[in-house]
CSV table of C-alpha atoms and ligand atoms in Angstrom, one decimal:
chain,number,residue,atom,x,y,z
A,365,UNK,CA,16.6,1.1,11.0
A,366,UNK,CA,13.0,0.5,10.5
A,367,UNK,CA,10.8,2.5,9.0
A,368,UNK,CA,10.9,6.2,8.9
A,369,UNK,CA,8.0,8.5,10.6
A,370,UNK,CA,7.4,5.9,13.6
A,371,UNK,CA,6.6,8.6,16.1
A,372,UNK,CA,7.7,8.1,19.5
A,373,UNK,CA,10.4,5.6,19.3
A,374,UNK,CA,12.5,8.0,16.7
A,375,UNK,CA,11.8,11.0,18.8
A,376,UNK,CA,13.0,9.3,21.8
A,377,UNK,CA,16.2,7.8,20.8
A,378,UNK,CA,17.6,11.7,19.7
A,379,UNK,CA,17.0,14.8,20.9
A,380,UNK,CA,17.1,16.4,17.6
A,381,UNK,CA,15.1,14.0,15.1
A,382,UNK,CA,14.3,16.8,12.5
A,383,UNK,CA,18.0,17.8,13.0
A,384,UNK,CA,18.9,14.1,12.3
A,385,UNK,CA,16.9,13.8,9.3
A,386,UNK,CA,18.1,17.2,8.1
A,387,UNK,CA,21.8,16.3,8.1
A,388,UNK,CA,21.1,12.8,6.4
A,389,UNK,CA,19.5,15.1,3.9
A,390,UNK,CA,22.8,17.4,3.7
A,391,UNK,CA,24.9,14.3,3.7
A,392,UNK,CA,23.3,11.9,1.1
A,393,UNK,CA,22.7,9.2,3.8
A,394,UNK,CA,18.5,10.0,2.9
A,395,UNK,CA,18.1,11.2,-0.4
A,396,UNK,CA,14.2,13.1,-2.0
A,397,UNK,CA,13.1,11.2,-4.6
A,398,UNK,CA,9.7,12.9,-6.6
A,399,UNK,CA,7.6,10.7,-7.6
A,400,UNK,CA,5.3,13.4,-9.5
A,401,UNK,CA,4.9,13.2,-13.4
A,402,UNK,CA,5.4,16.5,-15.1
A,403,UNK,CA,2.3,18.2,-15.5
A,404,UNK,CA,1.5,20.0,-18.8
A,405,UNK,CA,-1.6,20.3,-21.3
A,406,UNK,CA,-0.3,17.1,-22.9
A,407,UNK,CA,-0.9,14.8,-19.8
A,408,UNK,CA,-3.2,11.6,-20.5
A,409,UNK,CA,-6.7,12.1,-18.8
A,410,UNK,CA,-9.0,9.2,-17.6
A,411,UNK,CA,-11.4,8.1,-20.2
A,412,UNK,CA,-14.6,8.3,-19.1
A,413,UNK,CA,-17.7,6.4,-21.1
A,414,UNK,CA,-19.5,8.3,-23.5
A,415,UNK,CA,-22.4,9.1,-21.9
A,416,UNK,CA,-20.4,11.4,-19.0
A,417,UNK,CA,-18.9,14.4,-19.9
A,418,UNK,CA,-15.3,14.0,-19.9
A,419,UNK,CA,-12.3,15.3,-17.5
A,420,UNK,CA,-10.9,18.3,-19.6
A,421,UNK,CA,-7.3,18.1,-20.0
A,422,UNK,CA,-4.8,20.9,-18.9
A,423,UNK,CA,-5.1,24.6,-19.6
A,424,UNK,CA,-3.0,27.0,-19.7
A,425,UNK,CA,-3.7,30.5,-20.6
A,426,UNK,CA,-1.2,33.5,-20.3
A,427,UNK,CA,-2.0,36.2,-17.8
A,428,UNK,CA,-0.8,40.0,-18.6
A,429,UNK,CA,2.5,40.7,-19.2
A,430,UNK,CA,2.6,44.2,-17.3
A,431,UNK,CA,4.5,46.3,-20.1
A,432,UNK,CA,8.4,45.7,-19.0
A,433,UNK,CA,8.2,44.7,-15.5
A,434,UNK,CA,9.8,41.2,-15.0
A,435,UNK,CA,6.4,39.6,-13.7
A,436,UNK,CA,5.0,37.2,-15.5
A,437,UNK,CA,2.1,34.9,-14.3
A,438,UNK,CA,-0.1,32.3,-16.0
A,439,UNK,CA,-4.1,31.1,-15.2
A,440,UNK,CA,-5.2,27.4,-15.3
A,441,UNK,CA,-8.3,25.2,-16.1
A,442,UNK,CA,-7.2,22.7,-13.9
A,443,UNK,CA,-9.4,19.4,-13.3
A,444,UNK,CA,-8.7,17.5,-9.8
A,445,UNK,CA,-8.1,14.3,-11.4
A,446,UNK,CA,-5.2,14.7,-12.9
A,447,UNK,CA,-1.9,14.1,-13.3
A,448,UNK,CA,-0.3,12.7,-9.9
A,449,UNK,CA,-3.5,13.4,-7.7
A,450,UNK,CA,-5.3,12.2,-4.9
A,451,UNK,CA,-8.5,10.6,-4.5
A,452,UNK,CA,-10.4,11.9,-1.7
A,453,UNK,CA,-13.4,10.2,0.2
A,454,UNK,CA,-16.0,12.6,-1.0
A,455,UNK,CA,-14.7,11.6,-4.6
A,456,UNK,CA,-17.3,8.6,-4.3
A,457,UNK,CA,-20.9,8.2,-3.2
A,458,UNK,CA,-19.6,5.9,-0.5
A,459,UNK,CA,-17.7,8.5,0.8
A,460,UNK,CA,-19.8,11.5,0.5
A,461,UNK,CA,-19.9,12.5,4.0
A,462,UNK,CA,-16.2,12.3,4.3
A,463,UNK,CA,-13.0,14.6,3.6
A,464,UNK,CA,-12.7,17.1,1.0
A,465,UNK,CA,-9.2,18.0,0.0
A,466,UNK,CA,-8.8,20.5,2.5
A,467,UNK,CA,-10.4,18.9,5.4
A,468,UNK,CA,-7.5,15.9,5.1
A,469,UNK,CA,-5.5,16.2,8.1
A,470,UNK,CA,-1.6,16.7,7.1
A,471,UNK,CA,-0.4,13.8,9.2
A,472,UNK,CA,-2.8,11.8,7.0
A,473,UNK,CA,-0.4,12.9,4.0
A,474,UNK,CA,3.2,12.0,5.5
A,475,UNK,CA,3.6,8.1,6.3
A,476,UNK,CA,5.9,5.0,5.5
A,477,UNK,CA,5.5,3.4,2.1
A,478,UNK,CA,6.0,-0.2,0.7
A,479,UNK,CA,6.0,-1.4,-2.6
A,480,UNK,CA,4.9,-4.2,-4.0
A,481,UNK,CA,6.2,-5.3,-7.3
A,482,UNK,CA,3.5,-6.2,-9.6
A,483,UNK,CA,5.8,-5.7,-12.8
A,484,UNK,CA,6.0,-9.2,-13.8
A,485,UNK,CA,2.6,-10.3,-13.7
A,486,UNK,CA,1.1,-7.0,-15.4
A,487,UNK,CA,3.7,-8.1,-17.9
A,488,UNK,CA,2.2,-10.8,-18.9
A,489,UNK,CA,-1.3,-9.5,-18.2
A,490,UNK,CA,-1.8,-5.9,-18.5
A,491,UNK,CA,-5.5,-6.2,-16.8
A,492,UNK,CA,-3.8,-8.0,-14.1
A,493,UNK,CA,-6.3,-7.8,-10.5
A,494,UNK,CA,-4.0,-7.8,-7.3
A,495,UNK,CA,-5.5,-10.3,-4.6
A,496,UNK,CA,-5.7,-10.4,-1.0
A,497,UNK,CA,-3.8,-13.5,-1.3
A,498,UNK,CA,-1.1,-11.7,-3.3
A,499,UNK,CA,-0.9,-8.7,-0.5
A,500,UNK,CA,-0.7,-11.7,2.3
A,501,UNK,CA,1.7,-13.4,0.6
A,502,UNK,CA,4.2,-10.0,0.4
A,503,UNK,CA,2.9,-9.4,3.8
A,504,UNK,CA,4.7,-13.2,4.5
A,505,UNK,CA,7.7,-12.0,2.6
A,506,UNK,CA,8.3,-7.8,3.6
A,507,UNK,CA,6.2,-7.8,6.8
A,508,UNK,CA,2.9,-6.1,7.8
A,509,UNK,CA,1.3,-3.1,5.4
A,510,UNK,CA,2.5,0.3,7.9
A,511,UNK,CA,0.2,1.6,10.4
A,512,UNK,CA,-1.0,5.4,8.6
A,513,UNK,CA,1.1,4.4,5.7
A,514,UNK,CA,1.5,4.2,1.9
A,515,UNK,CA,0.7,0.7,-0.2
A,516,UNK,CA,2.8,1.4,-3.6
A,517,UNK,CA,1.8,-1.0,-6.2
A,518,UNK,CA,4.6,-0.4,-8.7
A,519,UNK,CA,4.0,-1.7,-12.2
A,520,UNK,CA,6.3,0.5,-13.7
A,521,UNK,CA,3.7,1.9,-16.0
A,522,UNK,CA,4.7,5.2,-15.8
A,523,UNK,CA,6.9,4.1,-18.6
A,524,UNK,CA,4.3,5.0,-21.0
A,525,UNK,CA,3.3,8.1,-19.5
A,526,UNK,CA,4.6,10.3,-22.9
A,527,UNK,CA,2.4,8.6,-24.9
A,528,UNK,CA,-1.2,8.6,-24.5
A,529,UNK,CA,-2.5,6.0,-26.3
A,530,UNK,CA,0.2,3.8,-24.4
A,531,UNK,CA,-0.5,5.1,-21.2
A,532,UNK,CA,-4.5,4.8,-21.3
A,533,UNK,CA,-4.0,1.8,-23.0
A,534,UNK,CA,-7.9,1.8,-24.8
A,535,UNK,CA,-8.5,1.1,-21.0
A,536,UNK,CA,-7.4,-1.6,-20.8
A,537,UNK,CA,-4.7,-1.1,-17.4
A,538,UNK,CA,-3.8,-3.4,-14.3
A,539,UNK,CA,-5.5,-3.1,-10.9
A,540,UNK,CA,-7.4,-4.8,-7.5
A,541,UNK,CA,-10.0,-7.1,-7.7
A,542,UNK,CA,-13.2,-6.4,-5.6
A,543,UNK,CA,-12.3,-8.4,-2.3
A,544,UNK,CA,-8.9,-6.6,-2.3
A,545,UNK,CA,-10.4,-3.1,-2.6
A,546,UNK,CA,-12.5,-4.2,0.7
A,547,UNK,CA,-10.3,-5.9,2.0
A,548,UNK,CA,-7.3,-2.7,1.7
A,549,UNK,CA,-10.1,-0.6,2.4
A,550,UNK,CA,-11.6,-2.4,5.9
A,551,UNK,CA,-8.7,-4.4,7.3
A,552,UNK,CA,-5.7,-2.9,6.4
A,553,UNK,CA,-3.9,-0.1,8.5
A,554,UNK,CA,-2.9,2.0,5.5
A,555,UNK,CA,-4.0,6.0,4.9
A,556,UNK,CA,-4.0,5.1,1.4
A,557,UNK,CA,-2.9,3.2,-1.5
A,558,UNK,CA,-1.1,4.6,-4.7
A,559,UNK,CA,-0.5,3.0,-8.3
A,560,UNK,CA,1.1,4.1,-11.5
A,561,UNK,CA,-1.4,4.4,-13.8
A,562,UNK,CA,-4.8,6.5,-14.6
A,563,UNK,CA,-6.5,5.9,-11.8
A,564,UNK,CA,-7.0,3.7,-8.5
A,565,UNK,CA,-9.4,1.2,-10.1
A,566,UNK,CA,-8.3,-1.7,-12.9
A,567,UNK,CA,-9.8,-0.2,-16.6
A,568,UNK,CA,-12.2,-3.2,-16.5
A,569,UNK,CA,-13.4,-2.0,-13.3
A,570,UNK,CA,-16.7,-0.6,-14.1
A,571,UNK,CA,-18.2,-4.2,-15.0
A,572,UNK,CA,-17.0,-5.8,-11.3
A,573,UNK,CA,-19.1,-6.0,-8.6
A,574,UNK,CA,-19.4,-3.5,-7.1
A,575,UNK,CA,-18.2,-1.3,-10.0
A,576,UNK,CA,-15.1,0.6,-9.2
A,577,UNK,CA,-14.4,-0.9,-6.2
A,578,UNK,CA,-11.4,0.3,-5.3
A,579,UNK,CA,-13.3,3.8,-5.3
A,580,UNK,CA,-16.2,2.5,-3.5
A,581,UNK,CA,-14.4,0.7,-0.8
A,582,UNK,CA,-11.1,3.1,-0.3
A,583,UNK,CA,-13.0,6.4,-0.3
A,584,UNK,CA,-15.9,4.8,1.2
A,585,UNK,CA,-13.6,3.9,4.3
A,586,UNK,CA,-12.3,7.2,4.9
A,587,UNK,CA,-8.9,6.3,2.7
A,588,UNK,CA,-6.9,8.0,0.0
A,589,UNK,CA,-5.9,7.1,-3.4
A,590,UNK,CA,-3.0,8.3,-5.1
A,591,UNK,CA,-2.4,7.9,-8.9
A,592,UNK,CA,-0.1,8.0,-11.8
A,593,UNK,CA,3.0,7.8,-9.8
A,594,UNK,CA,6.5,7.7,-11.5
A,595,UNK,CA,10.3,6.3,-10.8
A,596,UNK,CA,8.6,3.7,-7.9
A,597,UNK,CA,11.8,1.8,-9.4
A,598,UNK,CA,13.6,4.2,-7.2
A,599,UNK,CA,12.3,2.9,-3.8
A,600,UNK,CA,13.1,0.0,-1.5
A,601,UNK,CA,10.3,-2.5,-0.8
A,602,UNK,CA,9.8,-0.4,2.7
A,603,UNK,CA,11.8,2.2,4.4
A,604,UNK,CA,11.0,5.3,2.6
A,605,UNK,CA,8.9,8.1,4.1
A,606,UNK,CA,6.2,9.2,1.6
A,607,UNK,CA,5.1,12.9,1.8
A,608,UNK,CA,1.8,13.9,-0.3
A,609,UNK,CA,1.7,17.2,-1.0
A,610,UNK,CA,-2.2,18.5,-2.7
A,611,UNK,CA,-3.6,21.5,-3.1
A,612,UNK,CA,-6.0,22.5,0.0
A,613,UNK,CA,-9.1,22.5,-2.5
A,614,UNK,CA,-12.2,23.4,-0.2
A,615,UNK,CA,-14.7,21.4,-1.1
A,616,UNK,CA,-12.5,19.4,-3.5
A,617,UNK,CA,-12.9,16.0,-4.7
A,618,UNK,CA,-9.3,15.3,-5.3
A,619,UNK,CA,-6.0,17.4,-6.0
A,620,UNK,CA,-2.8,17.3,-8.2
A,621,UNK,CA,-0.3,16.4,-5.7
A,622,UNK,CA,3.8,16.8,-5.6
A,623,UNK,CA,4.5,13.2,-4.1
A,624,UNK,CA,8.3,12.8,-2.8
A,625,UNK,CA,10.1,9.9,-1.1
A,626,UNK,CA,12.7,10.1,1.4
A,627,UNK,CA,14.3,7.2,0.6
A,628,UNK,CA,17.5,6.2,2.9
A,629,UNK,CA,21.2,5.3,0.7
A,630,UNK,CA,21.3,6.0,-2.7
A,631,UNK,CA,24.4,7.9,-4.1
A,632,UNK,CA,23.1,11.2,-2.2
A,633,UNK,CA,22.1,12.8,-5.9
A,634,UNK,CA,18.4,14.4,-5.2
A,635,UNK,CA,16.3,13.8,-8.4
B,1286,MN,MN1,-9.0,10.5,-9.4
């Protein structure tokens, strides 16, 4: 089986595809993996430099508790960029006349994934910039990036994502160098691309050229970024179906997202 969510040919071949997928589900054959990192007022925000005001963390305040009555509701101050979030286009300058959160069509949000295993070389270099050349050569290896679907770069960083200081690293974090953000962005078939750390762009990023690149480019081309993902260990290099789920924020720049896998095997345990 190729991969999940081509339209047409799956529909074609059964008569009940959601009924198909919804038995593999029962039976363990496909199993949800979430790929979301808890959210809670101790989750590492991007660092911004000191002359912008900075992305507040997570806050939670109690609502009323109404006397005896079994309700019980909380409010949040709630930034978009955090946690597991997207990126939408109108997140950047270059994408300003693009989608908001809520103007993303949902077929944008549910496509095939791939990974690509950057672990070894952010190993040894943990400002490690992934080429074209490197995407070419898994291209060589796993076969072409999915038409409406997910680029995973999985660096295994959500590793550190219970310690701050680990996690934001002083900034100093893995990412794409400037031709690859184009390059993603322009000739690629991909809705979007999604990494494990604090955001889409490498921590050096703000000194390439141009700065942020991967914001500039992506969101400039209509694309979506995805950040902080966890347990990409969990996926095969293609094959899973990737469903983004943010909130429908009207007007919004970006959205904490629940991201699950359907991944196909496994030992049928949902995480
Ligand atoms: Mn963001």
């Amino acid at each position: 089986m190729g991969d999940i969510g081509r339209e047409g040919e799956a529909a074609e071949a059964v008569d009940d595809p959601v009924g198909v997928l919804a038995g593999a589900l029962a039976g363990g054959a496909v199993e949800v993996v979430d790929l979301t990192q808890p959210l809670s007022e101790a989750t590492p925000v991007i660092e911004l430099p000191p002359h912008l005001v900075p992305i507040p963390p997570l806050r939670v305040h109690a609502g009323p508790r109404y006397g005896d009555l079994p309700d019980a509701w909380n409010w949040l101050e709630l930034a978009e960029h955090i946690g597991t979030h997207v990126d939408a286009p109108i997140h950047w300058f270059t994408g300003r006349d693009g989608l908001d959160m809520a103007s993303v069509p949902a077929g944008r949000l549910v496509g095939p994934a791939v990974v690509l295993d950057r672990r070894a070389e952010v190993a040894a270099d943990p400002e490690d910039l992934l080429s074209v050349e490197d995407v070419l050569a898994w291209q060589r290896e796993h076969g072409p990036l999915p038409e409406g679907g997910w680029l995973l770069v999985r660096t295994d960083w959500d590793r550190r994502a219970d310690d701050r200081e680990l996690f934001l690293n002083g900034g100093v974090t893995p990412g794409f160098d400037a031709e690859c953000a184009r390059w993603l962005a322009h000739e690629s078939p991909l809705s979007g691309v999604g990494v494990q750390t604090v955001g889409i762009d490498a921590g050096r990023a703000h000194g390439f050229e141009p700065p942020f690149p991967m914001h500039y480019h992506l969101l400039g081309a209509g694309k979506l970024g995805l950040t902080q993902l966890a347990a990409l260990d969990r996926l095969p290099v293609r094959g899973a179906l990737l469903v983004v789920a943010p909130l429908r924020l009207v007007g919004g720049t970006g959205s904490p997202a629940r991201v699950l896998a359907f991944v196909p095997g496994g030992d049928g345990a949902s995480a």
